[in-house]
Structures are given as structure tokens and as C-alpha cells.
XYZ file of C-alpha atoms in Angstrom:
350
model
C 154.400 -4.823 2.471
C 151.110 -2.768 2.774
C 149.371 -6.305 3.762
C 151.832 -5.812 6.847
C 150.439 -2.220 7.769
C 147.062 -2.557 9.978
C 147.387 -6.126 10.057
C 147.191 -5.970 14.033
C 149.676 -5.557 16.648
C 152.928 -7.370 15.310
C 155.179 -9.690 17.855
C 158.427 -9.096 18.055
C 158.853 -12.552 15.652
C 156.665 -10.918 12.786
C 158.276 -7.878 13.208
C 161.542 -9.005 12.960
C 160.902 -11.319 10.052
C 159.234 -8.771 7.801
C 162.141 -6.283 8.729
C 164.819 -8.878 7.456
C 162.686 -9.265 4.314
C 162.635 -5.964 3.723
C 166.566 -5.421 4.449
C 167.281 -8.187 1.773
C 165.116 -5.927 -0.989
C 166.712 -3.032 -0.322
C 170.611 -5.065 0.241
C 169.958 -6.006 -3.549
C 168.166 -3.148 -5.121
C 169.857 -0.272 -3.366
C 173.671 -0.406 -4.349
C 174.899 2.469 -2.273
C 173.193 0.973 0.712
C 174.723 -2.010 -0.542
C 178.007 -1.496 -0.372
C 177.583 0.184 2.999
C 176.060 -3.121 4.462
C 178.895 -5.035 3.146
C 181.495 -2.793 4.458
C 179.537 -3.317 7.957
C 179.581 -6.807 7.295
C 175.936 -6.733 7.621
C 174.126 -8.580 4.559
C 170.856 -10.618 4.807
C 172.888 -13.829 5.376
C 174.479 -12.914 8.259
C 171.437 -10.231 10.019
C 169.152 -12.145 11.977
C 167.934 -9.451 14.397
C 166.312 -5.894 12.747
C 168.895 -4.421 15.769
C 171.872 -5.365 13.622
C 169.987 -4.115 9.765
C 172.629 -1.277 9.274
C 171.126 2.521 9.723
C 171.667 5.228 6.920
C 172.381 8.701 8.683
C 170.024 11.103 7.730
C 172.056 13.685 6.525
C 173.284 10.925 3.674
C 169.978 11.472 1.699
C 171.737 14.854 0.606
C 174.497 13.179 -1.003
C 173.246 9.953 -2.626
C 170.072 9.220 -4.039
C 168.989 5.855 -1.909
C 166.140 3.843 -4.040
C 165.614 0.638 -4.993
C 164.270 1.531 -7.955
C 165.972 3.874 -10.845
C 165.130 7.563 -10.299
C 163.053 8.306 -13.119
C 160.134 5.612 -12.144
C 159.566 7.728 -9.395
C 155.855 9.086 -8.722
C 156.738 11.153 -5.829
C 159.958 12.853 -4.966
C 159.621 14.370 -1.665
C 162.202 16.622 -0.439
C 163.678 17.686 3.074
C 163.232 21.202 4.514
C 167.430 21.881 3.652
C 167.780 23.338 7.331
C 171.234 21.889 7.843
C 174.282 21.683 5.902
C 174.077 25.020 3.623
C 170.613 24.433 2.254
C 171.381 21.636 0.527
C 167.793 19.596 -0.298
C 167.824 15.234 0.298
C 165.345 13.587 -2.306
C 163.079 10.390 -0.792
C 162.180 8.862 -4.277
C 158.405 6.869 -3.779
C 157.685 4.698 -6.903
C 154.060 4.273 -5.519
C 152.171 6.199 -2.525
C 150.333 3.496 -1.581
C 151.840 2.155 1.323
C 152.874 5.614 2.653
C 149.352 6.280 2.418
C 148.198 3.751 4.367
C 150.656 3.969 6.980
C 149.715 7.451 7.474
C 145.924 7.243 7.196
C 145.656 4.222 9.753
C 147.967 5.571 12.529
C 146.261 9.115 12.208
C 142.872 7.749 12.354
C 144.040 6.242 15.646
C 146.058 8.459 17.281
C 144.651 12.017 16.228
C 140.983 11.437 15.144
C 140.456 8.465 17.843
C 136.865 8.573 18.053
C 136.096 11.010 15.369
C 134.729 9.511 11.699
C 135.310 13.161 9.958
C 135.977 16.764 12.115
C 136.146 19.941 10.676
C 140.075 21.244 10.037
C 141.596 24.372 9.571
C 144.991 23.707 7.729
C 147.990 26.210 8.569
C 150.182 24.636 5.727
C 150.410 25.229 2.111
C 148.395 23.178 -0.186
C 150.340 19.984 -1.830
C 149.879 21.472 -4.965
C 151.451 25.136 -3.972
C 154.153 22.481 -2.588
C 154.566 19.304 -4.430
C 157.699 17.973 -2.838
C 156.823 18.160 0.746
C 156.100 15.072 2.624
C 153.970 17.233 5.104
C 152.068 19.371 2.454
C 150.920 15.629 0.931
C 150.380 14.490 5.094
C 148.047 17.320 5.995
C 146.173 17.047 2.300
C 145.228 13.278 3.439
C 144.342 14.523 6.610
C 141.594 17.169 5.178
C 140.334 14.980 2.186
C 139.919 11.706 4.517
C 139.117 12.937 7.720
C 137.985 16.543 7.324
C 134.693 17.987 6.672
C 133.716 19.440 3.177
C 134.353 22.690 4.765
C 137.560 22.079 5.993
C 140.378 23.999 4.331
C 143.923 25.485 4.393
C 144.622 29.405 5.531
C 148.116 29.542 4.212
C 148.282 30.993 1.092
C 151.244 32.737 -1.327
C 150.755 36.157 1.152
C 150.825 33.914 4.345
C 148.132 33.164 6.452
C 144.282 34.557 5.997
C 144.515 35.835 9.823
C 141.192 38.148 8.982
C 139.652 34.861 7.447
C 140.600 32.287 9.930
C 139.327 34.671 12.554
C 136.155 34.745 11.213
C 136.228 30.728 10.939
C 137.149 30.081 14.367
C 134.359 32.678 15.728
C 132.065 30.617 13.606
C 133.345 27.279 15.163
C 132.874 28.870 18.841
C 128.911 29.401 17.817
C 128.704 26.348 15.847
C 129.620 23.874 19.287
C 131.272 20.959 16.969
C 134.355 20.486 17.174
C 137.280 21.862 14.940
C 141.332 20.835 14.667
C 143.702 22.784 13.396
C 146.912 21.217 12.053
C 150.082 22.495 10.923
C 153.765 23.238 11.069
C 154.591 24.416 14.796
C 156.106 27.535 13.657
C 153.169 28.372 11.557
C 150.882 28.480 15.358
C 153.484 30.882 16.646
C 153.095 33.438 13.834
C 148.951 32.905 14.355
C 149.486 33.418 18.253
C 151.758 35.964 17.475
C 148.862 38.278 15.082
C 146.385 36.880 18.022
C 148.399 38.723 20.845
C 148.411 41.940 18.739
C 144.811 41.836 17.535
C 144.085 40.733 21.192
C 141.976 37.973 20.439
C 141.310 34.628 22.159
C 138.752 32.109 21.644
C 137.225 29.287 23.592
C 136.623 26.484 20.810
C 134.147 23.886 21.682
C 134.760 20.383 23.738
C 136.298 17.773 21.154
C 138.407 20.156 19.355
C 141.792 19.502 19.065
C 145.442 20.606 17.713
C 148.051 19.162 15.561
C 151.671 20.248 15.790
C 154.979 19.184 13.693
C 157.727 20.181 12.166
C 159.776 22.287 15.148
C 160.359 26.211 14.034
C 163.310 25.282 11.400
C 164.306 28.817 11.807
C 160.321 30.211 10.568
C 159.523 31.880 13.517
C 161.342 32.544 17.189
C 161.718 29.216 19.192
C 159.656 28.778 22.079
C 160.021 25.843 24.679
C 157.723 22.944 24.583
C 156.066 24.368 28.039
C 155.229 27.735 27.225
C 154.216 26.895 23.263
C 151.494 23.962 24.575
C 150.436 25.988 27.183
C 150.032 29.247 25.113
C 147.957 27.144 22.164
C 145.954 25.952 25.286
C 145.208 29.042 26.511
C 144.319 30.852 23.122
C 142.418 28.436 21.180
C 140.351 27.184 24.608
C 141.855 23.140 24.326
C 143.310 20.993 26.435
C 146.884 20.273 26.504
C 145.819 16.593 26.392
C 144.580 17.534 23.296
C 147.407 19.475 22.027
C 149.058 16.589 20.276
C 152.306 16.473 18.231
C 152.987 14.264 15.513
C 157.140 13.167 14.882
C 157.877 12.604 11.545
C 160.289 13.097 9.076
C 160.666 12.640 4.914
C 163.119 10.208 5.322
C 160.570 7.862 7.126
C 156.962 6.921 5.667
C 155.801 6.646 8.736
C 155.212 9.461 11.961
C 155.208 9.148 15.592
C 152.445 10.701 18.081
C 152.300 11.317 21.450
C 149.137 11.530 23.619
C 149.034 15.738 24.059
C 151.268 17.377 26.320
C 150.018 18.095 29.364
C 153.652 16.842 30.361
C 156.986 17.844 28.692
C 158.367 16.402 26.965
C 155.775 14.170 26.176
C 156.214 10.346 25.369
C 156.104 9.506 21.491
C 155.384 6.497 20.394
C 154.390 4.904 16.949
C 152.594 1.903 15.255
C 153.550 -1.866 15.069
C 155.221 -0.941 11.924
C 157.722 1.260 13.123
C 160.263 0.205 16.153
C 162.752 2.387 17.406
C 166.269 2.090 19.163
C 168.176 4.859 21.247
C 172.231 4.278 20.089
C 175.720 5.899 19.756
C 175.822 6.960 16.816
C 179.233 6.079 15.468
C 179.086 2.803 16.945
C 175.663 1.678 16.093
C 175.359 0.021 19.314
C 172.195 0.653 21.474
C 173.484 2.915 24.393
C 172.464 1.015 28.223
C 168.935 1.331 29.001
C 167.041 4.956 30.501
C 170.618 6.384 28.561
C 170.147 9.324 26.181
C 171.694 8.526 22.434
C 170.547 9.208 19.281
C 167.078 7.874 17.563
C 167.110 5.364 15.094
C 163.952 4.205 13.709
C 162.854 1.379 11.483
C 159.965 1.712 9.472
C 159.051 -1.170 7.530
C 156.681 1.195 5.190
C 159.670 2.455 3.914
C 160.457 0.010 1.256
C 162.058 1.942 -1.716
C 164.773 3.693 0.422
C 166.226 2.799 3.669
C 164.244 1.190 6.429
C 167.049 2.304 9.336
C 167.511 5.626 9.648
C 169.808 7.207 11.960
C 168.463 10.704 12.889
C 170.225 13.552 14.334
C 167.587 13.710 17.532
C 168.290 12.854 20.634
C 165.895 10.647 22.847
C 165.224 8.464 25.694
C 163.561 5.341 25.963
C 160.955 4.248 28.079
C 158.160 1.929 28.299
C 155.490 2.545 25.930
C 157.933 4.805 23.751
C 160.211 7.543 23.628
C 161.151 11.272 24.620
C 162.322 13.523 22.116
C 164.534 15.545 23.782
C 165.972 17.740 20.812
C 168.947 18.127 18.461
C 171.947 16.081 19.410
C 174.835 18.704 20.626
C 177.881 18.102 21.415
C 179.974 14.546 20.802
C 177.007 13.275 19.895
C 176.404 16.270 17.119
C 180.185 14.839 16.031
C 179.385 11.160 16.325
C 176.261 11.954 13.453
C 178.876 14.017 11.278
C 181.417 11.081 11.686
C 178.654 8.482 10.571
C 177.652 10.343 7.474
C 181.576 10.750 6.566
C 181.741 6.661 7.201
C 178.712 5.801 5.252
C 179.724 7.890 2.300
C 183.014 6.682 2.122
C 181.662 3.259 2.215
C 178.517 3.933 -0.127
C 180.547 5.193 -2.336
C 183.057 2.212 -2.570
């Protein structure tokens, strides 16, 4: 599969013929997702269209482990953030980093450095090592060691973040006139904006620089509505909402999604020839008629050991050129999602 990722812009025929490959690995090797398929009457036979390879809802990954290979050969268990239903934690088993790693690295290269080789970063996450099960902690460390300067570094420590440091940092980009990113969790800016507005500082960092977003505020800091959070980060750290970017990602996928800033909300997300995505019901499975909002499903063909098709809980919109992320699903379709995870597990489970 990784000969698949960066090997240009795939047709819909390529696409569609690695995604059927990749549903028949996972139809054998993953018996829960096995069983699933069959109940469907989906199995690699039968599929001939990656719109018909059956999605897993996300939620499942908190009752089943989903791999194709046994458990213990796994290098890398990342875990999700265990926001929803009572805490409870889903494991993504990885049996080798290697293609997530080159998924990730290519698409950020394109989409966040663009014409950047290396730019100083200032990381408001915890180090992978401080959290070794976190799909972002290992996303932002790849970020600094490929991409960042030597000096580049995280400001998130066991007491929180170095505000007194980071100050000092940012002052030091202002003189320096290179540019600087920060990246991070979104509700890890608000708490930085927050100490900013107190300490009533502001700075004006230098053309270039830029800003990575993810994550949503998971209940880490107050929410704040696309409009006013981009424009705030604009306004206090001196860049452009075109460069205010966002990256949409998730541990269940090995792949993320980026828009092109947000001068506009809510901005249009899009990802990389390895990764398509369809807007459905979500009990049905059916794709819902077109400029319709439904739930996401994405299918990322980096994800080989687990599911390829997941079935989120976000709501979106197609368009040309992508998507817009338009939330949380609420209301039947919140119930639709709770009634898919009740069918796959009855069916997973045989």
C-alpha cells in the first residue's frame, strides 16, 4: 500500500481498484469486520464500487478490537480521546508506522508547509513520549522533527503550558522576521489566548507564519465558534486567516483532512488522492442526494490493519473540491449513528 501513497493524483479506476484490494485484506484478516460484511452481504466477490465496501461506525472501535493482525504484534496502539460514551477509550492497533507516516508527512508537506523546506514551530501539545497512545501527540512529533527547525519545540508540559516561556519565544520570533507556526489542539490556543487577554499581550509575528488547529475543545476549554476563534488567533498572533489552517483528522483514520485557512466559515476540507469521502444516512449506508447534509464517511486506503470505511459521527456537506464540516450530528441523525453501532455489533459479533 505505501507504493499507493504519493504516487500522483489517483483516477477514480486506481482508486477504486486499490480500495477493493484493500477491502478483500481486511474481509479475510479482520473477522469481526468479517462477519459484519457478510451480514451486509457485502464481500469482495460481490463489491465492485469502494461506495458499496461496508463502513464501521466509529464508536465500534470501543467495543471490538478491529485488526487484521493479532493484538500483540502491534507496534503502536493509539487510543481515542474517550469524549463520548462514559469515557470509555477505542484502541487503533498499527503493526508498522510506516504507511501512516507517509501519509501524514506527504499531505502535510503539501497542504501546511507548501512552500516551506523546514519553519520554526512552537508545539502546544504534549510530547509523544509524555503521551504514547495519541495519534496527535505522534502527528505533531513528525511535524517538528521533519519540518521544524532545530529550535523548534513543545510548550506543554506536566504543569500546562510555559506561557512566561512561549512569550519570550514569540517576542523573539517578532525581532527575528522568519517565520514561525504554531500547532496544536484547538482548545490548547484558547487557554493561550485566554492568559494573552489577561497578561494583555498581542504580537504581530512576521509574514509566512502560520497556525495549525485540530482536535475541537473535547470539553478542555469553553467552546468558541469557528468565526470568533479564527478571527481572535488572527488578531493576536498578527496572521492571516488564510493562514489559520485546520487539519481534520481522527485515530480511527491514518490519514487527515486540511482546508485552505479560514477566512470563510466553515471552511472547505478536503484531503489527498488516498482518502475519498461520501456524505450518507447513516443507518442506511446510502449516500444522501447531492448539496444534502448526512453524515461523513471516509475511506482511507492508508488504513490497512483496521477498517478502511469509517462512519463518523460528523456531519458534512459536499461540494466540489471537498467538504464542510459542519459539526456533531444531532438529532435523528445522532440516533441513526447509535442505531448503526447497535447493528454492527450485533452483526460483528455473530
Amino acid at each position: 500500500m505505501a507504493a499507493g501513497i504519493g504516487a500522483g493524483a489517483a483516477a477514480d479506476e486506481a482508486f477504486n481498484a486499490l480500495a477493493l484490494e484493500v477491502f478483500a485484506h481486511q474481509f479475510e484478516h479482520n473477522q469481526p469486520y468479517r462477519r459484519f460484511a457478510m451480514q451486509r452481504g457485502r464481500t469482495p466477490r460481490g463489491v465492485k464500487s469502494w461506495r458499496d465496501i461496508p463502513a464501521v461506525p466509529i464508536n465500534a472501535f470501543k467495543d471490538l478490537t478491529l485488526s487484521c493482525q493479532p493484538a500483540e504484534e502491534s507496534v503502536r496502539i493509539f487510543m481515542t480521546s474517550g469524549t463520548t460514551k462514559g469515557g470509555i477509550r477505542g484502541q487503533i492497533h498499527h503493526t508498522t508506522l510506516t504507511v501512516y507516516d507517509r501519509s501524514m508527512l506527504l499531505n502535510f508537506r503539501r497542504r501546511f508547509m507548501q512552500d516551506a523546506e523546514r519553519i520554526a514551530m512552537g508545539i502546544l501539545f504534549p510530547t509523544e513520549a509524555a503521551m504514547p497512545n495519541s495519534s496527535l501527540a505522534h502527528y505533531l512529533e513528525l511535524a517538528r522533527a521533519e519540518c521544524g527547525t532545530p529550535d523548534s519545540r513543545h510548550w506543554i508540559g506536566e504543569a500546562g503550558i510555559d506561557i512566561a516561556g512561549l512569550y519570550d519565544r514569540l517576542d523573539a520570533a517578532e525581532r527575528s522576521g522568519q517565520p514561525f507556526a504554531l500547532l496544536g489542539a484547538s482548545y490548547g490556543f484558547v487557554h493561550l489566548m485566554d492568559a494573552m487577554a489577561r497578561d494583555s499581550r498581542r504580537f504581530a509575528l512576521p509574514e509566512g507564519s502560520r497556525i495549525l488547529d485540530t482536535g475541537g475543545f473535547k470539553g478542555q476549554s469553553r467552546e468558541l465558534e469557528p468565526d470568533e476563534f479564527y478571527g481572535r488567533l488572527s488578531d493576536v498572533f498578527g496572521v492571516p486567516r488564510e493562514r489559520c489552517i485546520n487539519m481534520y483528522g481522527m485515530t480511527e483514520l491514518s490519514t487527515q483532512f486540511y482546508d485552505d485557512g479560514n477566512a470563510v466559515c466553515p471552511s472547505l476540507k478536503s484531503g489527498p488522492h488516498w482518502i475519498r469521502s461520501r456524505v450518507v444516512d447513516p443507518l442506511s449506508g446510502r449516500d444522501v442526494p447531492p448539496g444534502s447534509i448526512g453524515v461523513l464517511v471516509h475511506h482511507d486506503l492508508a488504513h490497512v490493519n483496521s477498517v478502511a470505511a469509517i462512519l463518523t459521527e460528523d456531519a458534512g456537506i459536499l461540494e466540489e473540491g471537498g467538504f464542510r464540516l459542519l459539526g456533531r450530528v444531532a438529532g435523528a441523525q445522532a440516533k441513526g449513528c447509535s442505531l448503526a453501532v447497535e447493528d454492527f455489533l450485533a452483526a460483528a459479533r455473530g
